[in-house]
Short mmCIF file of C-alpha atoms and ligand atoms in Angstrom, two decimals:
data_model
loop_
_atom_site.label_atom_id
_atom_site.label_comp_id
_atom_site.label_asym_id
_atom_site.label_seq_id
_atom_site.Cartn_x
_atom_site.Cartn_y
_atom_site.Cartn_z
CA MET T 29 86.75 118.02 110.44
CA THR T 30 87.80 120.15 107.35
CA LYS T 31 90.11 120.35 104.87
CA ASP T 32 91.24 122.05 101.73
CA ARG T 33 91.18 118.71 100.06
CA LYS T 34 88.57 116.74 99.81
CA LEU T 35 89.30 113.28 101.04
CA ILE T 36 89.00 110.17 99.16
CA ILE T 37 88.01 106.80 100.63
CA ALA T 38 88.55 103.74 98.40
CA GLY T 39 87.88 100.09 98.97
CA ASN T 40 90.63 97.96 96.57
CA TRP T 41 88.76 93.93 96.27
CA LYS T 42 91.57 92.96 95.24
CA MET T 43 90.61 89.31 93.74
CA ASN T 44 88.08 88.48 95.99
CA LYS T 45 84.53 88.30 95.35
CA SER T 46 82.44 86.71 92.74
CA VAL T 47 80.24 88.82 90.56
CA ALA T 48 76.74 88.07 92.83
CA GLU T 49 78.74 88.97 95.84
CA ALA T 50 80.20 92.07 94.78
CA SER T 51 76.86 93.52 93.54
CA ASP T 52 75.76 92.80 96.92
CA LEU T 53 78.08 94.34 98.83
CA VAL T 54 78.48 97.28 96.32
CA THR T 55 74.01 97.13 96.48
CA THR T 56 74.35 97.36 100.22
CA LEU T 57 77.27 100.30 100.48
CA LYS T 58 75.27 102.33 97.93
CA ARG T 59 72.55 102.32 100.63
CA ASP T 60 74.61 102.99 103.55
CA LEU T 61 76.88 105.57 102.53
CA ALA T 62 73.70 106.79 99.86
CA ASN T 63 74.24 110.23 102.37
CA VAL T 64 78.08 110.79 102.14
CA LYS T 65 79.00 114.18 100.47
CA GLU T 66 82.19 115.16 102.28
CA VAL T 67 84.09 112.03 101.09
CA ASP T 68 84.76 111.19 97.56
CA LEU T 69 84.12 107.07 97.75
CA VAL T 70 85.88 105.06 95.26
CA VAL T 71 85.00 100.64 95.47
CA CYS T 72 87.49 99.13 92.65
CA PRO T 73 86.40 95.32 92.12
CA PRO T 74 88.24 92.34 89.64
CA PHE T 75 87.69 93.09 86.55
CA THR T 76 85.02 90.32 86.31
CA ALA T 77 82.91 92.79 88.57
CA LEU T 78 82.64 95.82 87.07
CA SER T 79 79.85 95.58 84.40
CA ASP T 80 77.50 94.53 87.01
CA VAL T 81 78.55 96.74 89.92
CA SER T 82 78.73 99.72 87.54
CA ARG T 83 75.09 98.92 87.15
CA VAL T 84 74.63 99.18 90.59
CA ILE T 85 76.28 102.58 91.19
CA LEU T 86 74.94 103.98 88.54
CA ASP T 87 73.43 107.77 90.04
CA SER T 88 75.12 107.16 93.53
CA ASN T 89 77.74 109.16 94.71
CA ILE T 90 79.73 106.05 94.98
CA ARG T 91 82.36 105.81 91.87
CA LEU T 92 84.16 103.28 89.91
CA GLY T 93 87.95 102.50 90.04
CA ALA T 94 89.96 99.27 88.44
CA GLN T 95 92.90 97.92 89.93
CA ASN T 96 95.37 97.83 87.05
CA MET T 97 95.23 98.83 83.39
CA SER T 98 97.30 98.09 80.19
CA GLU T 99 100.21 101.15 79.43
CA HIS T 100 98.56 100.33 75.71
CA GLY T 101 96.01 100.81 73.34
CA ASN T 102 93.68 98.15 72.39
CA GLY T 103 95.79 95.61 70.02
CA ALA T 104 98.15 92.58 70.62
CA TYR T 105 98.39 92.48 74.40
CA THR T 106 96.28 89.29 75.24
CA GLY T 107 95.17 89.42 78.72
CA GLU T 108 95.79 92.98 78.92
CA ILE T 109 92.85 95.68 79.77
CA SER T 110 93.08 98.92 78.33
CA ALA T 111 91.74 102.61 79.94
CA GLN T 112 89.15 102.76 76.48
CA MET T 113 87.36 99.05 77.79
CA LEU T 114 87.46 100.56 81.18
CA LYS T 115 85.73 104.00 80.13
CA GLU T 116 83.41 101.33 78.81
CA PHE T 117 82.16 100.80 82.15
CA SER T 118 82.53 104.14 83.30
CA VAL T 119 85.10 103.71 85.49
CA ARG T 120 86.82 107.05 86.54
CA TYR T 121 90.08 105.60 88.95
CA VAL T 122 92.45 103.23 88.10
CA ILE T 123 95.05 101.46 91.04
CA LEU T 124 98.33 101.80 89.38
CA GLY T 125 101.56 100.14 90.59
CA HIS T 126 100.23 98.54 94.15
CA SER T 127 103.15 97.12 95.80
CA GLU T 128 101.65 93.23 95.05
CA ARG T 129 101.74 94.31 91.21
CA ARG T 130 105.24 95.35 92.37
CA GLN T 131 106.54 92.56 93.74
CA TYR T 132 104.16 89.66 92.10
CA GLN T 133 104.38 91.61 88.32
CA ALA T 134 108.07 93.06 88.31
CA GLU T 135 105.77 96.25 87.83
CA SER T 136 109.01 99.04 87.41
CA ASP T 137 108.40 103.12 88.25
CA GLU T 138 109.06 103.65 84.70
CA LEU T 139 105.85 100.78 83.57
CA ILE T 140 103.86 103.27 86.14
CA SER T 141 104.15 106.79 84.89
CA ARG T 142 103.87 105.05 80.28
CA LYS T 143 100.29 103.70 82.35
CA ALA T 144 99.56 107.00 84.53
CA HIS T 145 100.29 108.60 81.22
CA ALA T 146 97.58 106.33 79.57
CA ALA T 147 95.20 106.67 82.36
CA HIS T 148 95.46 110.48 81.69
CA ALA T 149 95.05 110.72 78.10
CA ALA T 150 92.00 108.55 78.56
CA ALA T 151 90.30 110.88 80.88
CA LEU T 152 91.13 108.20 84.00
CA LYS T 153 91.83 109.01 87.54
CA PRO T 154 95.34 106.95 88.52
CA ILE T 155 95.57 106.25 92.16
CA VAL T 156 99.57 105.46 92.02
CA CYS T 157 100.86 103.62 95.29
CA ILE T 158 104.04 104.31 96.67
CA GLY T 159 105.75 102.93 99.69
CA GLU T 160 108.96 101.46 101.28
CA THR T 161 109.47 97.90 102.74
CA LEU T 162 110.17 97.03 105.68
CA GLU T 163 113.84 96.50 105.20
CA GLN T 164 114.41 99.70 103.24
CA ARG T 165 112.65 101.73 106.30
CA GLU T 166 114.63 100.36 108.75
CA SER T 167 117.98 100.54 107.03
CA GLY T 168 117.13 104.40 106.96
CA GLN T 169 116.16 104.52 103.46
CA MET T 170 112.46 105.22 103.85
CA GLU T 171 113.17 108.74 101.90
CA ALA T 172 115.07 107.94 99.33
CA VAL T 173 112.84 104.96 98.20
CA LEU T 174 109.82 107.21 98.26
CA ALA T 175 111.62 110.05 96.60
CA THR T 176 112.32 107.64 93.82
CA GLN T 177 109.15 106.62 93.38
CA LEU T 178 107.73 109.49 92.71
CA LYS T 179 110.11 110.99 90.17
CA GLY T 180 110.23 107.73 88.26
CA SER T 181 106.22 107.34 88.45
CA LEU T 182 105.18 110.50 87.81
CA ALA T 183 107.66 111.38 84.91
CA GLY T 184 106.17 113.80 82.91
CA LEU T 185 103.10 114.36 83.84
CA SER T 186 101.81 118.18 83.29
CA HIS T 187 100.85 120.03 86.81
CA GLN T 188 97.38 119.78 85.82
CA GLN T 189 97.73 116.04 85.57
CA MET T 190 99.33 115.54 88.51
CA GLU T 191 96.89 117.64 90.13
CA GLU T 192 94.13 115.01 89.10
CA THR T 193 96.58 112.77 90.28
CA VAL T 194 95.78 110.52 93.71
CA LEU T 195 98.96 108.97 95.25
CA ALA T 196 99.09 106.37 97.86
CA TYR T 197 100.94 105.86 100.45
CA GLU T 198 100.90 102.54 101.78
CA PRO T 199 104.28 100.87 103.56
CA VAL T 200 104.80 97.75 102.15
CA TRP T 201 104.45 96.30 105.98
CA ALA T 202 101.39 97.71 107.24
CA ILE T 203 99.29 95.64 103.85
CA GLY T 204 97.37 93.47 104.62
CA THR T 205 99.82 92.65 107.95
CA GLY T 206 97.48 94.34 111.03
CA LYS T 207 100.19 96.89 111.66
CA THR T 208 99.29 100.18 110.92
CA ALA T 209 101.60 103.05 110.66
CA THR T 210 101.53 105.22 113.69
CA THR T 211 99.50 108.37 113.28
CA GLU T 212 103.46 109.93 113.09
CA GLN T 213 104.58 108.12 110.71
CA ALA T 214 101.47 108.41 108.53
CA GLN T 215 101.60 112.15 109.15
CA SER T 216 105.50 112.66 108.75
CA ALA T 217 105.73 109.87 105.66
CA HIS T 218 102.50 112.88 103.70
CA ALA T 219 104.40 115.93 104.78
CA PHE T 220 107.84 114.16 103.31
CA ILE T 221 105.80 113.03 99.94
CA ARG T 222 104.12 116.26 99.38
CA GLY T 223 107.61 118.46 100.02
CA VAL T 224 108.74 116.05 97.44
CA LEU T 225 105.71 117.44 94.91
CA ALA T 226 107.13 120.80 95.40
CA THR T 227 110.30 120.31 93.92
CA LEU T 228 108.96 117.93 91.23
CA PHE T 229 106.02 120.07 90.83
CA ASP T 230 105.67 123.36 92.19
CA GLU T 231 103.67 124.00 96.07
CA THR T 232 100.47 124.42 94.20
CA VAL T 233 100.34 121.37 93.01
CA ALA T 234 101.97 119.81 95.91
CA ARG T 235 99.03 121.39 98.43
CA ARG T 236 96.44 120.46 95.68
CA VAL T 237 97.34 116.63 95.14
CA ARG T 238 95.16 114.75 97.58
CA ILE T 239 97.50 111.67 99.16
CA GLN T 240 95.90 108.57 100.42
CA TYR T 241 97.20 106.26 103.73
CA GLY T 242 96.88 102.67 103.07
CA GLY T 243 97.83 99.62 105.37
CA SER T 244 95.31 97.78 107.66
CA VAL T 245 93.13 101.10 107.94
CA LYS T 246 90.50 100.30 109.75
CA ALA T 247 87.65 101.50 111.45
CA ASN T 248 89.12 102.09 114.74
CA ASN T 249 92.16 103.82 113.38
CA ALA T 250 90.83 105.82 110.43
CA ARG T 251 89.86 109.05 112.57
CA GLU T 252 93.00 109.38 113.47
CA LEU T 253 94.80 108.72 110.61
CA MET T 254 92.01 111.23 108.59
CA GLU T 255 92.90 114.31 111.41
CA GLN T 256 96.19 114.40 110.36
CA PRO T 257 97.01 117.41 108.35
CA ASP T 258 98.71 115.81 105.36
CA VAL T 259 96.46 112.92 105.27
CA ASP T 260 93.54 113.11 102.53
CA GLY T 261 92.00 109.53 102.52
CA ALA T 262 92.32 106.22 102.37
CA LEU T 263 93.10 103.25 100.22
CA VAL T 264 91.64 100.20 101.99
CA GLY T 265 92.10 96.54 101.38
CA GLY T 266 91.02 94.00 103.90
CA ALA T 267 88.71 95.72 105.44
CA ALA T 268 86.76 97.18 102.09
CA LEU T 269 85.32 93.16 101.42
CA GLU T 270 82.75 93.72 103.80
CA ALA T 271 79.81 96.67 103.99
CA ARG T 272 79.95 97.35 107.60
CA SER T 273 83.53 97.70 108.23
CA PHE T 274 84.11 99.92 104.75
CA THR T 275 80.65 101.81 105.71
CA GLU T 276 82.68 102.41 109.56
CA ILE T 277 86.08 103.45 107.80
CA VAL T 278 84.02 106.28 105.70
CA THR T 279 81.55 107.61 108.79
CA ASN T 280 83.99 107.29 111.40
CA SER T 281 86.57 109.47 108.83
CA ILE T 282 84.42 112.99 108.64
C1 PEP K 2 95.78 97.91 100.26
O1 PEP K 2 95.95 96.75 99.67
O2 PEP K 2 96.12 98.38 99.23
C2 PEP K 2 96.02 97.73 101.77
C3 PEP K 2 95.76 98.42 102.00
O3 PEP K 2 95.06 96.04 102.37
P1 PEP K 2 95.01 96.56 103.38
O4 PEP K 2 93.67 97.51 103.67
O5 PEP K 2 94.48 95.04 103.41
O6 PEP K 2 96.48 96.25 104.60
#
């Protein structure tokens, strides 16, 4: 399958894996995905495993991502991790505004935008997550919710910064539930998001930004999702925790 935009598939390991388990998983991925050139591959382990995973993937085609970071530089922010700290482990990507952080840590669009600016200032590529709840979808607010999240989370980014930002459309009702959006639901949300990007930035930016789909992506639904014209990859949770399922998602997507 050919698309102008290179697919990007990222595994979000969330709060899972000991350091030893993380090293084992990424060692297997490195071996099994060594020949993949068509897709940008990213793994996002917990902070505690960044150092070891970073060492394993040195000189491989797998890039390192973090699951969150502080909006601030170094300083008196107990418990936080700065962009510069992530850079020490050769982190390239950082997930921002995941729905679990929006829900449990009350992260707002404004905060996510400040984090996105901090990430770009440190030359980290943000993966900015957006998505509606089931209630919002069923009450006809999906487009308004996505537009508000995009406007707020991406506020003030330059055109170039936006082109280097990855978006992840993750309908909250599909995360960790086994319910995947249908290909039509995914494509129509992605096309809508691209339309909003054209309004907020311009057509060129909108055409270049990669939009991942996330929400119960598995080996058996990856191909049809990736075939959609506006779907440029996947953010994978549960199925990224095992080498075999993540590898199959990648190989089925090519
Ligand atoms: C996620 O948390 O980003 C995610 C998409 O999870 P899952 O694949 O388990 O639905």
